[in-house]
XYZ file of C-alpha atoms in Angstrom:
237
model
C 105.865 32.267 124.726
C 105.380 31.207 121.374
C 102.493 32.802 119.132
C 101.021 31.947 116.097
C 102.096 34.053 113.204
C 100.389 34.556 110.029
C 101.142 33.612 106.290
C 102.833 36.359 104.471
C 103.286 40.046 105.775
C 100.559 41.977 107.547
C 99.055 44.804 105.634
C 100.908 47.892 107.146
C 97.924 50.434 105.952
C 95.614 51.628 108.545
C 92.552 51.267 106.813
C 89.810 50.540 109.287
C 88.735 52.003 112.483
C 89.807 48.595 114.050
C 93.294 49.252 112.833
C 93.523 52.597 115.278
C 92.474 50.194 118.138
C 95.025 47.747 117.396
C 97.722 50.428 116.608
C 96.972 52.121 119.754
C 97.725 48.957 121.556
C 100.984 48.773 119.613
C 102.055 52.085 120.795
C 101.018 51.810 124.396
C 103.367 48.924 124.812
C 101.301 46.205 125.347
C 102.492 42.930 124.663
C 99.435 40.542 124.958
C 95.852 40.845 124.710
C 93.660 37.830 126.183
C 90.186 37.355 124.771
C 87.455 34.889 124.342
C 86.577 35.567 120.258
C 82.993 37.379 120.056
C 81.463 38.686 117.027
C 81.184 42.402 118.297
C 85.057 43.106 118.154
C 85.570 40.883 114.928
C 86.952 43.789 113.362
C 89.466 44.482 116.488
C 90.525 40.696 116.202
C 91.193 40.842 112.476
C 92.984 44.021 112.739
C 95.427 42.549 115.640
C 95.996 39.129 113.299
C 96.034 40.780 109.649
C 97.252 44.148 110.556
C 99.525 43.541 113.383
C 100.613 40.047 112.203
C 99.495 38.593 116.163
C 102.430 40.652 117.614
C 102.610 43.406 120.285
C 100.263 42.647 121.256
C 99.967 38.728 120.713
C 96.686 36.962 121.182
C 96.234 34.773 124.215
C 92.852 32.734 123.542
C 90.602 31.983 126.245
C 87.362 29.903 126.816
C 85.570 32.545 128.857
C 85.710 36.334 129.713
C 86.406 35.428 133.592
C 89.941 33.883 132.116
C 90.405 36.734 129.888
C 90.366 38.753 132.803
C 92.303 36.762 135.290
C 95.033 36.518 133.052
C 95.454 39.891 132.784
C 95.313 40.424 135.939
C 97.720 37.761 136.995
C 100.094 39.710 134.350
C 99.762 42.802 136.138
C 100.513 41.649 139.563
C 104.016 39.567 138.012
C 105.195 42.957 136.171
C 103.340 45.999 137.399
C 102.124 46.766 134.053
C 99.076 46.588 132.425
C 97.840 44.104 129.720
C 94.746 44.094 127.629
C 91.809 41.732 127.580
C 88.571 42.041 125.506
C 85.024 41.237 126.340
C 82.141 40.640 123.987
C 79.618 42.975 124.040
C 77.001 43.163 127.222
C 76.908 39.093 127.635
C 80.752 38.855 127.654
C 81.222 42.084 130.110
C 78.877 40.364 132.482
C 80.679 36.812 132.372
C 83.984 38.941 133.039
C 82.461 41.027 135.993
C 83.625 38.693 138.722
C 87.262 38.744 137.714
C 86.959 42.751 137.147
C 85.890 43.089 140.732
C 88.748 40.879 141.704
C 91.075 43.347 139.420
C 89.457 46.127 141.451
C 89.790 44.871 144.514
C 93.611 44.515 144.064
C 94.013 47.403 142.367
C 96.305 46.209 139.271
C 96.340 48.612 135.803
C 94.480 46.887 133.196
C 93.250 47.960 130.032
C 89.796 46.396 129.275
C 88.540 46.776 125.667
C 84.727 46.201 125.041
C 82.198 46.253 121.870
C 78.752 46.648 121.168
C 76.341 48.093 118.440
C 76.523 48.866 115.907
C 75.261 52.186 117.647
C 73.616 53.225 114.051
C 70.769 51.059 114.637
C 70.607 50.943 110.590
C 73.615 48.810 110.091
C 72.438 46.669 112.837
C 71.825 42.592 111.715
C 68.258 41.431 113.089
C 68.225 40.426 116.426
C 71.641 39.333 117.009
C 72.979 42.802 116.991
C 70.041 44.207 118.688
C 70.224 42.041 121.992
C 74.091 42.311 122.089
C 73.695 46.080 122.105
C 73.814 48.485 125.325
C 73.101 52.334 125.282
C 75.421 52.590 128.167
C 77.692 49.380 128.328
C 79.880 50.888 130.726
C 77.263 50.904 133.445
C 77.436 47.512 134.238
C 80.943 48.068 135.769
C 81.195 51.717 136.511
C 81.274 50.572 139.947
C 84.408 48.454 139.758
C 86.572 50.029 137.336
C 88.541 53.836 137.328
C 87.471 55.117 134.268
C 85.504 54.581 130.830
C 84.592 55.671 127.487
C 82.850 54.822 124.274
C 84.503 56.898 121.740
C 82.745 57.711 118.527
C 85.307 58.382 115.833
C 88.943 56.947 115.017
C 90.177 60.500 116.495
C 88.448 59.883 119.959
C 89.418 56.867 119.708
C 92.938 57.646 119.702
C 92.330 60.420 123.078
C 90.522 57.481 124.893
C 93.289 54.859 124.466
C 95.765 57.681 125.719
C 93.770 58.701 128.675
C 92.737 55.215 129.626
C 96.374 54.079 129.559
C 97.418 56.877 131.827
C 94.495 56.510 133.993
C 95.247 52.962 134.645
C 98.988 53.485 135.508
C 98.589 56.387 137.483
C 98.143 55.369 141.167
C 95.826 54.283 142.788
C 95.724 51.533 139.678
C 92.497 49.799 138.665
C 91.278 48.740 135.713
C 89.722 51.052 132.694
C 87.103 50.159 130.020
C 87.039 51.422 126.478
C 83.819 50.117 124.153
C 84.481 50.090 120.635
C 81.598 50.675 118.356
C 81.202 47.419 116.040
C 80.251 50.017 113.203
C 83.597 52.196 113.952
C 85.432 48.868 113.655
C 84.303 48.268 110.329
C 84.417 51.710 108.983
C 86.854 52.546 106.272
C 89.002 55.483 107.159
C 91.304 57.712 105.115
C 93.187 59.497 107.601
C 93.543 59.841 111.563
C 94.378 63.032 113.704
C 95.219 62.423 117.286
C 98.008 63.251 119.481
C 99.297 60.250 120.733
C 103.114 61.237 121.276
C 104.850 59.062 123.891
C 104.778 61.786 126.639
C 100.875 61.431 126.622
C 101.097 57.778 126.979
C 102.535 56.873 130.082
C 102.550 59.366 133.187
C 105.930 60.784 133.952
C 105.517 59.499 137.974
C 102.575 58.028 139.165
C 103.465 58.498 142.710
C 104.598 61.789 142.414
C 101.311 63.764 143.395
C 100.483 61.143 146.118
C 104.258 61.549 147.467
C 103.923 65.375 147.556
C 100.560 65.025 149.514
C 102.059 62.672 151.918
C 104.938 64.763 152.454
C 102.703 68.125 153.226
C 100.601 65.946 155.591
C 103.643 64.589 157.450
C 105.099 68.196 157.750
C 102.102 70.100 158.659
C 101.174 67.127 161.934
C 104.969 66.922 162.550
C 105.664 68.267 166.312
C 107.597 71.520 166.380
C 111.084 71.506 167.765
C 111.823 71.964 171.334
C 112.688 75.462 172.504
C 116.468 76.092 172.451
C 117.642 75.758 176.213
C 118.326 79.132 178.054
C 122.009 79.959 178.496
C 123.111 79.823 181.975
C 123.445 82.904 184.144
C 126.421 84.796 184.728
C 127.633 84.152 187.957
C 127.397 87.260 190.785
C 130.443 89.197 190.625
């Protein structure tokens, strides 16, 4: 697949909150991110293009949020690995709900990013930002995803991305949802502290715990071996 490339070199400095989310997607090994552009995550969109150079992950442009989720669903079915998709604010999340339900029923891993806000009401533009902000956006889909979070700082964002990645890859697999504050995305940062080592990003063996439980059940339900036959009686003398 050939992706569009930017002119010149990407800006490698992590300077904005959205740069943290973009970097985490790369560290998690996410190769592609499907999206239908929306203003609530314009910061993340900018970071993927101008900070990462539209590579690892590369953007797959879609015409509808349902398509974005469906593409990530198909990728997981073909590879067994999670892909990322982005759903714009509350309206895009509602558009993508049917495909999210399909992914939930099919038990596929998927990292779903969303956006809302700015959470700080003082930073909202008149009308448009207000109608695209929800206090608990994950509530729309909480019954058809495995885990969700709405981090409020760069450090919390690192933790949320790590936890979401582990959760979606661990059996039984299912989509996870991380909602990004539009204000946090566009906040200039100086440094980020957070533990994003590789051993925290991917579970060592997603099926190990399930296999142990199955083994215990099988051992407990197994029939006891038949008793050893008694030795034949000695002939009378």
